[in-house]
mmCIF file of C-alpha atoms and ligand atoms in Angstrom:
data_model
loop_
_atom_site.group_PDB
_atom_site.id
_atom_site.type_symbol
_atom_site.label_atom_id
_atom_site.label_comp_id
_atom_site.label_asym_id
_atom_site.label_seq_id
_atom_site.Cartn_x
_atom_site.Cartn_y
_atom_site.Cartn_z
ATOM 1 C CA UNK A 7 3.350 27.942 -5.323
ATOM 2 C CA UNK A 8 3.261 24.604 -7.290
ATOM 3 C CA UNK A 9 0.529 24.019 -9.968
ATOM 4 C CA UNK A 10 -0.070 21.196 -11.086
ATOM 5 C CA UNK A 11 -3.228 19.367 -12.875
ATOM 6 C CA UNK A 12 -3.390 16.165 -11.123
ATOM 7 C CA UNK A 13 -2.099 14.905 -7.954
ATOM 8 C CA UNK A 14 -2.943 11.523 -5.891
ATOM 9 C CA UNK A 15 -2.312 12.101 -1.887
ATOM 10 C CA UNK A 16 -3.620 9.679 0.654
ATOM 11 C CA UNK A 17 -4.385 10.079 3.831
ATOM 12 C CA UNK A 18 -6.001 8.150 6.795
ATOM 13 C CA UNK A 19 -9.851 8.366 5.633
ATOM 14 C CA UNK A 20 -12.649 7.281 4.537
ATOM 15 C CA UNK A 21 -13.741 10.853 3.679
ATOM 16 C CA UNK A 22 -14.938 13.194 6.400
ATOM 17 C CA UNK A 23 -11.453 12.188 8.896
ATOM 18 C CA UNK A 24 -9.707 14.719 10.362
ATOM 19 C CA UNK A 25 -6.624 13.546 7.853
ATOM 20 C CA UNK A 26 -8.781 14.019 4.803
ATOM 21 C CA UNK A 27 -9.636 17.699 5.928
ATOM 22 C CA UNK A 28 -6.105 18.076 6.265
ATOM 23 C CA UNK A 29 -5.028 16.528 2.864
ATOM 24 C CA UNK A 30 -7.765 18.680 1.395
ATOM 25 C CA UNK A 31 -6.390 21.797 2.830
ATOM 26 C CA UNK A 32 -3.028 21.178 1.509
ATOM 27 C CA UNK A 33 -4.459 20.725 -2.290
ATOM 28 C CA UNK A 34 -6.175 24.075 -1.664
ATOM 29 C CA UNK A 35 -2.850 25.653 -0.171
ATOM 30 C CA UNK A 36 -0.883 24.421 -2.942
ATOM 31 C CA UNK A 37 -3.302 25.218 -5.533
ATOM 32 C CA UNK A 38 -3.295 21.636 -7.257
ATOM 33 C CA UNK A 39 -6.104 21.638 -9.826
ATOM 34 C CA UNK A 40 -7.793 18.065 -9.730
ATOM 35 C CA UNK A 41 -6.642 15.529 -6.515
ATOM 36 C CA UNK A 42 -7.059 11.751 -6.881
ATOM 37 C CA UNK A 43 -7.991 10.675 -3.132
ATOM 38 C CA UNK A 44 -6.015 7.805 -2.000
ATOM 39 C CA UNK A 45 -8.081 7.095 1.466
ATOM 40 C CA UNK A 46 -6.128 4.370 3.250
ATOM 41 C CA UNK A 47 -7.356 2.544 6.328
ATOM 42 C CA UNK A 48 -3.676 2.166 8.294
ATOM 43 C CA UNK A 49 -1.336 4.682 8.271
ATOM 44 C CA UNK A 50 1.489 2.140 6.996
ATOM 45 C CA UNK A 51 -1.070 1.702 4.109
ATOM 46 C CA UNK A 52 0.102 5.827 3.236
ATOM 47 C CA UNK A 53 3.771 5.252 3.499
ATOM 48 C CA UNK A 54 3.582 2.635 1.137
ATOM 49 C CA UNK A 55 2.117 4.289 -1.411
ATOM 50 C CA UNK A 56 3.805 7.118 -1.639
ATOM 51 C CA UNK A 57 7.049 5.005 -0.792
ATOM 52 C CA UNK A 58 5.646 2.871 -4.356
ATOM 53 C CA UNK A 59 5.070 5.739 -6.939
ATOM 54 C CA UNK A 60 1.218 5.483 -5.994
ATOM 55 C CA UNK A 61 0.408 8.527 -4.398
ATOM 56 C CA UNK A 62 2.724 11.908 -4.508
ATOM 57 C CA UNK A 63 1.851 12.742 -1.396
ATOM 58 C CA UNK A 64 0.784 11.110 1.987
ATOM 59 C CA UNK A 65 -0.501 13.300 4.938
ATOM 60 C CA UNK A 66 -0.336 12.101 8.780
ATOM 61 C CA UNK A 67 -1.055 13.352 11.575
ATOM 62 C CA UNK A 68 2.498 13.782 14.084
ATOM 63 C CA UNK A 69 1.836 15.751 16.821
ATOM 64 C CA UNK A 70 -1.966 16.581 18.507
ATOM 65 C CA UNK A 71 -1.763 19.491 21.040
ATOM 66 C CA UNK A 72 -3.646 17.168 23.970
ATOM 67 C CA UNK A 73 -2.602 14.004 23.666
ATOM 68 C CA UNK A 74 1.391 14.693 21.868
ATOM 69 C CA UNK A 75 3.386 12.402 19.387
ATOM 70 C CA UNK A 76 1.341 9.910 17.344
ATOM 71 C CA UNK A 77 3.486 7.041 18.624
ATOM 72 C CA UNK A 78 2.809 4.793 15.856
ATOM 73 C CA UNK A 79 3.674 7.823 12.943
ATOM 74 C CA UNK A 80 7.033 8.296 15.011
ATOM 75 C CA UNK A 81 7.867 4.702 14.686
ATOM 76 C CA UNK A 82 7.068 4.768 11.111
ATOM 77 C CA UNK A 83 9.383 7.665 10.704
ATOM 78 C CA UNK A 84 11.858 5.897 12.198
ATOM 79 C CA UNK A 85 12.345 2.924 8.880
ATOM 80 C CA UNK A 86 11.300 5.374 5.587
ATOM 81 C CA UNK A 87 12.858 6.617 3.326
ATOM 82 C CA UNK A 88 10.425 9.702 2.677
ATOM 83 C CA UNK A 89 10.941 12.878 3.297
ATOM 84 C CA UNK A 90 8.901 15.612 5.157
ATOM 85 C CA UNK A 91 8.111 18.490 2.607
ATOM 86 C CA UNK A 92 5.613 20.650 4.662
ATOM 87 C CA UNK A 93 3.217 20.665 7.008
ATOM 88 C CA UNK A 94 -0.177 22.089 7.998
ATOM 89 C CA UNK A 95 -2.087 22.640 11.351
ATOM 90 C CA UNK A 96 -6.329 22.440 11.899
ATOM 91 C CA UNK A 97 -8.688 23.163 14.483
ATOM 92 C CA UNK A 98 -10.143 19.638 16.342
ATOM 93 C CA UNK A 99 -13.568 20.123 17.101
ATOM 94 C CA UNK A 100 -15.030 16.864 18.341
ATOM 95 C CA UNK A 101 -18.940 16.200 18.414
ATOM 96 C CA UNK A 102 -20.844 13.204 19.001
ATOM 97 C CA UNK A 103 -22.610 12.433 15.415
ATOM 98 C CA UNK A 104 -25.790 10.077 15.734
ATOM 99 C CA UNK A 105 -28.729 8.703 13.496
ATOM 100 C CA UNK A 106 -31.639 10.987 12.926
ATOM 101 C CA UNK A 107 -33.481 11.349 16.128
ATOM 102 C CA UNK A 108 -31.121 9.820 19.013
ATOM 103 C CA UNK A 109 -30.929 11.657 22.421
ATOM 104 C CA UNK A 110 -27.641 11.821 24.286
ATOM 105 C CA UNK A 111 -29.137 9.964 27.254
ATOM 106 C CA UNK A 112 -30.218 6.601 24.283
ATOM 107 C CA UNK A 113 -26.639 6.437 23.692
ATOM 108 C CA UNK A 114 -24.879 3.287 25.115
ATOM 109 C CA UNK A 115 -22.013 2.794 22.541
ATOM 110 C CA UNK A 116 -19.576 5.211 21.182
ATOM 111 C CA UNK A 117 -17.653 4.160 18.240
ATOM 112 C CA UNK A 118 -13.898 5.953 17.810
ATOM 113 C CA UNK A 119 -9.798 6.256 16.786
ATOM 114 C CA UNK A 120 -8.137 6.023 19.867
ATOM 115 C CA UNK A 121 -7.167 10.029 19.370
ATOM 116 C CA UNK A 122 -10.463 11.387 20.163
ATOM 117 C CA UNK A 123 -10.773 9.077 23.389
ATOM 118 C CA UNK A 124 -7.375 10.536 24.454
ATOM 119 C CA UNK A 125 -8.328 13.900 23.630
ATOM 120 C CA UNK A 126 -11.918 13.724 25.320
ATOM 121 C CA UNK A 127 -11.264 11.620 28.165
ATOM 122 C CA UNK A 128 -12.685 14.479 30.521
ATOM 123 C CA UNK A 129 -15.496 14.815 28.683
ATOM 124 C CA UNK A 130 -15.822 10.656 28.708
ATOM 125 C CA UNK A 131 -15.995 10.533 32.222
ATOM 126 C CA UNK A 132 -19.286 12.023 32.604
ATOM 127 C CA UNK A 133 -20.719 9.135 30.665
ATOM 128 C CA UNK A 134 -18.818 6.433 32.397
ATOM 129 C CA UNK A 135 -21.506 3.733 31.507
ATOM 130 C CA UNK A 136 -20.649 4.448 27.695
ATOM 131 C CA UNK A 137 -19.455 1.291 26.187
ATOM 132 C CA UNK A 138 -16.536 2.608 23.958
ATOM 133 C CA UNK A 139 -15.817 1.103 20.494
ATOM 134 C CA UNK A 140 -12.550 1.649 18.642
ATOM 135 C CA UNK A 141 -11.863 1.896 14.767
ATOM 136 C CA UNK A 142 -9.128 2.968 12.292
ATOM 137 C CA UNK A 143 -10.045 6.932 12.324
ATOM 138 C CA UNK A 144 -12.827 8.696 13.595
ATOM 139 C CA UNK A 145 -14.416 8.664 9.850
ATOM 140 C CA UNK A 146 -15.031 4.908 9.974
ATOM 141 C CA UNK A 147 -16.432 5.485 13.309
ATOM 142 C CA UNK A 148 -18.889 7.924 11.637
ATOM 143 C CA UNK A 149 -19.212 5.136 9.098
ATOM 144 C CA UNK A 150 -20.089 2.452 11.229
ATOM 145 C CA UNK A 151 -22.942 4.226 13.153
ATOM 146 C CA UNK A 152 -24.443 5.461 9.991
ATOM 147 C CA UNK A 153 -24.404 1.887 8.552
ATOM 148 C CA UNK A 154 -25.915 0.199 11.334
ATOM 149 C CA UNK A 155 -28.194 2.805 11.850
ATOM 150 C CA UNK A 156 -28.975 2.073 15.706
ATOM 151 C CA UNK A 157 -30.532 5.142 18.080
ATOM 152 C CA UNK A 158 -27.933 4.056 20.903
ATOM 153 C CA UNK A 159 -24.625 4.254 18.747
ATOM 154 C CA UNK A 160 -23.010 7.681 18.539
ATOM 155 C CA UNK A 161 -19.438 8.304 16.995
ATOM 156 C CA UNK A 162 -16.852 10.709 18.109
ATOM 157 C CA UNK A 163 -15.862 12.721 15.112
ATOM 158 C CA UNK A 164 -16.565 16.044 13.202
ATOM 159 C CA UNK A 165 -19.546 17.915 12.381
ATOM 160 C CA UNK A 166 -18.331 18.412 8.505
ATOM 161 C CA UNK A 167 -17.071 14.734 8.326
ATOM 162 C CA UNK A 168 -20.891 13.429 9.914
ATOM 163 C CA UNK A 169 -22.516 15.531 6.879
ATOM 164 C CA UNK A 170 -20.924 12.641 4.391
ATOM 165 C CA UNK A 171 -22.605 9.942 6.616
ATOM 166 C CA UNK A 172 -25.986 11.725 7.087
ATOM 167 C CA UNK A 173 -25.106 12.114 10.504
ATOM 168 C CA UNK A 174 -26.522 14.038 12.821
ATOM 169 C CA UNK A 175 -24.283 16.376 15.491
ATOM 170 C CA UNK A 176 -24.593 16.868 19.180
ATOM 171 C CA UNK A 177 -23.114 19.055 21.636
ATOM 172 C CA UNK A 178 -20.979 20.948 19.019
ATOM 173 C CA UNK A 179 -18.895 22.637 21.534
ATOM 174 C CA UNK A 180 -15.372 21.356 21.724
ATOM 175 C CA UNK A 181 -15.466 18.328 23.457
ATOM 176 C CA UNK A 182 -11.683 18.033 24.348
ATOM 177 C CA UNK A 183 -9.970 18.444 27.263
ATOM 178 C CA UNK A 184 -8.254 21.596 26.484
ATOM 179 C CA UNK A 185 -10.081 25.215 24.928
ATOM 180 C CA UNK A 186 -7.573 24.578 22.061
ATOM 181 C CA UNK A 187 -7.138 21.291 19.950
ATOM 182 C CA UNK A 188 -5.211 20.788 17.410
ATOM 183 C CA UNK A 189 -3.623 18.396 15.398
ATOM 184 C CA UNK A 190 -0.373 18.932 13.271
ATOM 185 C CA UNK A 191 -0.137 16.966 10.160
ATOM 186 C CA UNK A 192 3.367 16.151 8.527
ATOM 187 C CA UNK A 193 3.182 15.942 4.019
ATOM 188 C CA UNK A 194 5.462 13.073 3.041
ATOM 189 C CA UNK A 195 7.009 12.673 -0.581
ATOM 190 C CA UNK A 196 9.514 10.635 -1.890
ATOM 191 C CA UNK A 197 11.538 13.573 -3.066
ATOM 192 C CA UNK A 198 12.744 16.863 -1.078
ATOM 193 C CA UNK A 199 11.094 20.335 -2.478
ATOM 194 C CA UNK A 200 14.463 22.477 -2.462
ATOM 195 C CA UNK A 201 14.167 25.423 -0.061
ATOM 196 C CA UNK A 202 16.644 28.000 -1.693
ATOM 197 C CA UNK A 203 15.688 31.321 0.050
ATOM 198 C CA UNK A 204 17.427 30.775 3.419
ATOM 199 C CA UNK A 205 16.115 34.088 4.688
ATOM 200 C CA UNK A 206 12.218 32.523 5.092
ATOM 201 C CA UNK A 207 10.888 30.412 7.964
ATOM 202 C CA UNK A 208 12.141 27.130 7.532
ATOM 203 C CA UNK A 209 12.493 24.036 9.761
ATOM 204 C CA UNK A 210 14.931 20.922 9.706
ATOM 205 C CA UNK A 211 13.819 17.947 11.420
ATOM 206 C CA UNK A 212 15.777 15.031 11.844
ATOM 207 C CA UNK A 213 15.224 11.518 13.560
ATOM 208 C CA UNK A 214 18.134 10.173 16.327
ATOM 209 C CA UNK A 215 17.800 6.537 17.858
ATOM 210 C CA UNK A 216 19.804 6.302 21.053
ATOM 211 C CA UNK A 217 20.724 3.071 22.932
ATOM 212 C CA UNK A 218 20.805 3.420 27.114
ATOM 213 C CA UNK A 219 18.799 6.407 28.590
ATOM 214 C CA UNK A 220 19.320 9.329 30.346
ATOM 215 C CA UNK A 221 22.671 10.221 29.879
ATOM 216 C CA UNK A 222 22.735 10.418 25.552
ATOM 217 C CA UNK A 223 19.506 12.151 26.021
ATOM 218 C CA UNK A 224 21.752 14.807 28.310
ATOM 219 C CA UNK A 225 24.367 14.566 26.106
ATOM 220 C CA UNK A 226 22.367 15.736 22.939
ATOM 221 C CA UNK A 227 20.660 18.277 25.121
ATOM 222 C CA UNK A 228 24.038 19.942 25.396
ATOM 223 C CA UNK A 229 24.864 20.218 21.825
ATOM 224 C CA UNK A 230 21.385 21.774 21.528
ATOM 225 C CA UNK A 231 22.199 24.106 23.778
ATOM 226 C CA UNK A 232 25.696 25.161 22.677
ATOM 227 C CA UNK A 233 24.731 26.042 19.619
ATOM 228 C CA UNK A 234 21.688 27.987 20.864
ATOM 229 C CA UNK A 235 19.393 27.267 17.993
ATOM 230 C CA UNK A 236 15.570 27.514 18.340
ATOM 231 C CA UNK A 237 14.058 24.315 19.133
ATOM 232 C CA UNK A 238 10.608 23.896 17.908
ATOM 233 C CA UNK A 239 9.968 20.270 18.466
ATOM 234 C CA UNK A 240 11.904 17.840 20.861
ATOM 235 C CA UNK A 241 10.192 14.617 21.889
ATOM 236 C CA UNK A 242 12.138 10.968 23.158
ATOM 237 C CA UNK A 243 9.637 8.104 23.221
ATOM 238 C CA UNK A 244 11.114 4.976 24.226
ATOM 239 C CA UNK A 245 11.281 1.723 21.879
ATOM 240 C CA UNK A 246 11.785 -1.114 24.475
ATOM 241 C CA UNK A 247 12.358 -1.114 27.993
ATOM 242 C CA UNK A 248 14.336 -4.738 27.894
ATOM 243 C CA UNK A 249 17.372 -3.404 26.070
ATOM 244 C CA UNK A 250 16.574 0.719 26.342
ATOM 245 C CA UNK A 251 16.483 1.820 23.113
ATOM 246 C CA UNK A 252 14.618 5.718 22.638
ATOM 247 C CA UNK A 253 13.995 7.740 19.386
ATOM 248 C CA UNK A 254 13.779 11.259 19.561
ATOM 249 C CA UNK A 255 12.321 13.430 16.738
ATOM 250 C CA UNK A 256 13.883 17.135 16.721
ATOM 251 C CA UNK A 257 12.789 20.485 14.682
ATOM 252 C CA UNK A 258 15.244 23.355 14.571
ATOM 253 C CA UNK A 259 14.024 26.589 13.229
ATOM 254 C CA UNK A 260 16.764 26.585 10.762
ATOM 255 C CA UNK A 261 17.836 25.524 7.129
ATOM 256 C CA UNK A 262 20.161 22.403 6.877
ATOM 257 C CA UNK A 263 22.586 24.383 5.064
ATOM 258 C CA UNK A 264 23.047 26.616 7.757
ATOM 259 C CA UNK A 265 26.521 26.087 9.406
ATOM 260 C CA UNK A 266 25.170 25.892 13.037
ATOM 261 C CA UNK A 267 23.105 22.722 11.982
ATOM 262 C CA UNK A 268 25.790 21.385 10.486
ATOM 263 C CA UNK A 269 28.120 21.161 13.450
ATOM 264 C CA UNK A 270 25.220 19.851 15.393
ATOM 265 C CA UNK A 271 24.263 16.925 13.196
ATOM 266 C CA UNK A 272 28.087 16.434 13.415
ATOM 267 C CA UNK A 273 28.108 16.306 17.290
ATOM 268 C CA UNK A 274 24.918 14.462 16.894
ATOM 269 C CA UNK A 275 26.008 11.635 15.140
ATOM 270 C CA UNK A 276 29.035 11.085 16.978
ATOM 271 C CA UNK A 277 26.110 10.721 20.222
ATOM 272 C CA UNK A 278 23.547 8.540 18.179
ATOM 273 C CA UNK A 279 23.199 5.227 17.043
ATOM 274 C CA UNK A 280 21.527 6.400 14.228
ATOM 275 C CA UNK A 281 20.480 9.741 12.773
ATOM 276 C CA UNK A 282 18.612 10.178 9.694
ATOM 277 C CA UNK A 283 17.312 13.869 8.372
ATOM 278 C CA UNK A 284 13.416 13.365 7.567
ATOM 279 C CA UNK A 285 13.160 16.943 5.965
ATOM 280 C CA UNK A 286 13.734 20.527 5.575
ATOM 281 C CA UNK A 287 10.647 23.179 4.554
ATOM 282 C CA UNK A 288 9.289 26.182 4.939
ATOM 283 C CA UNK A 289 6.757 26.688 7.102
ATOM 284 C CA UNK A 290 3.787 27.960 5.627
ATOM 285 C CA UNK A 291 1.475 30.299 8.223
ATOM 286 C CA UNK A 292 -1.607 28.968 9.643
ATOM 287 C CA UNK A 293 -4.431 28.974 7.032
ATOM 288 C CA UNK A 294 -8.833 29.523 7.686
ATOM 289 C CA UNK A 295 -8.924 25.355 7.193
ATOM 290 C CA UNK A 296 -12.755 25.100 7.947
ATOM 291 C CA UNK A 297 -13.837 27.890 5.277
ATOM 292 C CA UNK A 298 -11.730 25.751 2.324
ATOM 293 C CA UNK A 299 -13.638 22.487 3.890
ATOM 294 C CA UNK A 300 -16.780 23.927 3.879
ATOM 295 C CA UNK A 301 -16.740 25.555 0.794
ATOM 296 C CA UNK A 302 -15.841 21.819 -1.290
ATOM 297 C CA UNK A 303 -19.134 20.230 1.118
ATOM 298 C CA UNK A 304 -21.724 22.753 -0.427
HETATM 299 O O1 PRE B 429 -9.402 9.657 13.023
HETATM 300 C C1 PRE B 429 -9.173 10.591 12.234
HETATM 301 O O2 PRE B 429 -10.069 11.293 11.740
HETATM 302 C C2 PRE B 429 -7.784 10.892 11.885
HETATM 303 O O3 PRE B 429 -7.556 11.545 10.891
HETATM 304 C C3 PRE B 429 -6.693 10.434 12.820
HETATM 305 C C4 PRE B 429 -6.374 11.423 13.946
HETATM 306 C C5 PRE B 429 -5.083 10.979 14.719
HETATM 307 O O4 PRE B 429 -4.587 9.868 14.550
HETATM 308 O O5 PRE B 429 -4.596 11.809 15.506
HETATM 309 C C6 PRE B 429 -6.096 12.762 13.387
HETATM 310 C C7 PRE B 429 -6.406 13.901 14.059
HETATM 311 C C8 PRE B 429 -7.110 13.898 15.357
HETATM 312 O O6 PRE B 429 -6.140 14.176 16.342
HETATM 313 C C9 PRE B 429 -7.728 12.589 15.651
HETATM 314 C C10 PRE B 429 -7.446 11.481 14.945
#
């Protein structure tokens, strides 16, 4: 546990995003008395603050279990010099939130993050006449409705987030394509928190640029295997398709000390063009992230 009076951590808001419910659960996991929200409209926006001494912390979204890596967070990844120090996991529950009295059949424009689209796109289809509007995060989607105030706007966002808009929700079901969304968010700081107890749950994830395609990917995918260690993450997106350049972002259930990972990040870098470690934590389990949430809207 780390206590500490105050401690500034942005996040992709305004308030009521899906990234400030995270950043708020990780105050309340980590028991930090007072938190100085830094709500940033771009996600480069969080990098640079904690990168500057602004923030302590910055919390974004990696990895949603629909729609996979947040491409543009992987990129970023790719050029900082922060490290990962934890992570947490929440329920999505999209909703449509609209003014006071609107109907589901007045709407003719949805405002939304790209995310949400992705995530709902089954959902979407019913409403194919839907003009669809997109913004920085679903919160200034929510934002944006309740400003203008309209009865054919909607937003796609969150039932809590609406309440800081005045919002009202419909069809409060979960809206995305799968039963079970969820979104992992990474907690970036420009120093590691030293894991000493090698015995608990911990992850090393590291970041590997490859030039050409296929056959480093196979390559690497033997060195994984050799050393048999528990993958928990493995995902290649490609850079360019001109002159094939791909970075992969791995997890291994395993400390860095640990002498397997060493001979793999070894065999690794002999492979890569680059390889850079982004962090090494424990993992901490699965928390009740709507009760905490709740509890600070009342
Ligand atoms: O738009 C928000 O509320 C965000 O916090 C961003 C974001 C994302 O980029 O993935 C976070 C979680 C959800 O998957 C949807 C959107």
């Amino acid at each position: 546990m780390i206590y500490k009076s105050i401690v500034h951590i942005a996040f992709l808001g305004p308030k009521g995003s899906y990234s400030h419910i995270a950043a708020m659960q990780y105050a309340s996991n980590r028991h930090f008395n007072q938190v100085i929200e830094h709500s940033c409209r771009r996600f480069d926006d969080i990098f640079n603050l904690v990168e500057c001494d602004h923030a302590e912390y910055g919390v974004v979204p990696i990895e949603n279990s629909n729609s996979g890596l947040i491409d543009e967070v992987g990129d970023l990844l790719l050029n900082t010099r922060l490290l990962l120090v934890d992570e947490i996991t929440i329920p999505i529950k999209h909703c449509i939130l609209v003014n006071n009295h609107t109907d589901i059949n007045q709407i003719q424009i949805i405002y939304s993050h790209p995310q949400p689209v992705q995530q709902c796109s089954e959902f979407l289809k019913h409403f194919s006449a839907w003009k669809i509007v997109f913004c920085e995060s679903s919160a200034v989607a929510m934002e944006t409705v309740s400003k203008l105030n309209q009865s054919n706007l909607g937003a796609l966002g969150n039932k809590q987030g609406g309440q800081f808009y005045g919002l009202h929700s419909l069809l409060t079901y979960n809206l995305s394509n799968s039963h079970k969304n969820t979104t992992r968010f990474i907690v970036l700081k420009n120093t590691n928190i030293a894991v000493f107890n090698h015995s608990i749950a911990t992850k090393t994830i590291f970041i590997i640029s490859i030039k050409g395609q296929s056959e480093k990917l196979c390559e690497i995918l033997k060195v994984l295997q050799f050393y048999n260690t528990k993958i928990t993450y493995l995902r290649p997106r490609l850079l360019s398709y001109e002159r094939p350049r791909n970075i992969i972002i791995i997890e291994l259930m395993a400390h860095i000390n640990n002498v397997y990972i060493q001979h793999i990040l070894i065999e690794l870098q002999k492979i890569a063009y680059s390889l850079k470690i982004l962090g090494c934590y424990q993992v901490t389990p699965l928390t009740d992230v709507i009760f905490h949430y709740n509890r600070k809207l009342l």
